[in-house]
CSV table of C-alpha atoms in Angstrom, one decimal:
chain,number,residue,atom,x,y,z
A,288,UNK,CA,0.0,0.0,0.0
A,289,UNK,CA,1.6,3.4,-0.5
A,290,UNK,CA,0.2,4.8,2.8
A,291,UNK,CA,2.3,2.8,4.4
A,292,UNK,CA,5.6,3.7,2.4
A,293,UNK,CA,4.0,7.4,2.7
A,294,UNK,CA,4.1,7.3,6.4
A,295,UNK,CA,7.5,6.1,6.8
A,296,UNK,CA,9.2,8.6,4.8
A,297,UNK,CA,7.1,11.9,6.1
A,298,UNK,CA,5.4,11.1,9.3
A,299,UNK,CA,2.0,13.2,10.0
A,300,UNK,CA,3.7,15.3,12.6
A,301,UNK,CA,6.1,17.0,9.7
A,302,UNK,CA,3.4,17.1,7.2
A,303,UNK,CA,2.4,20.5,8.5
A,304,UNK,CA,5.9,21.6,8.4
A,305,UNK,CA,6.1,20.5,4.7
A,306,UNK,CA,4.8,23.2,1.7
A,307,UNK,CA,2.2,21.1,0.1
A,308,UNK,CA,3.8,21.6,-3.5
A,309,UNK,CA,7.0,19.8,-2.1
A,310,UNK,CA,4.4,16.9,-1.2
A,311,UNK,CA,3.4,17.0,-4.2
A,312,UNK,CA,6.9,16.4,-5.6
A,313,UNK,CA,7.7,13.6,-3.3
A,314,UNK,CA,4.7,11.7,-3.8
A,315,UNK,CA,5.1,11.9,-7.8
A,316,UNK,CA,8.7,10.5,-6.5
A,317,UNK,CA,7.5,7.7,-4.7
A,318,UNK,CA,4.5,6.7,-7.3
A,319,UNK,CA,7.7,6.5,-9.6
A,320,UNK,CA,10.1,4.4,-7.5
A,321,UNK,CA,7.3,1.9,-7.1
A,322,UNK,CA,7.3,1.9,-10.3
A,323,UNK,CA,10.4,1.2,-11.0
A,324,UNK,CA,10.4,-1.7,-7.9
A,325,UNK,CA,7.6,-3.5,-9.8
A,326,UNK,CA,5.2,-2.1,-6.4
């Protein structure tokens, strides 16, 4: 599941310290390293 992944790399607490455009980013990142792993 990619909430799980999501969770471990940027846990709830810091997601209000993150700009919502970087989240963005990084979960365009992650959809693409699953990718790549086959997930």
């Amino acid at each position: 599941q990619a909430n799980a992944e999501w969770q471990l790399v940027i846990p709830k607490s810091q997601w209000k310290k993150t700009d919502p455009v970087r989240l963005v980013v990084i979960d365009n990142r992650l959809e693409l390293g699953a990718a790549r792993h086959g997930g």
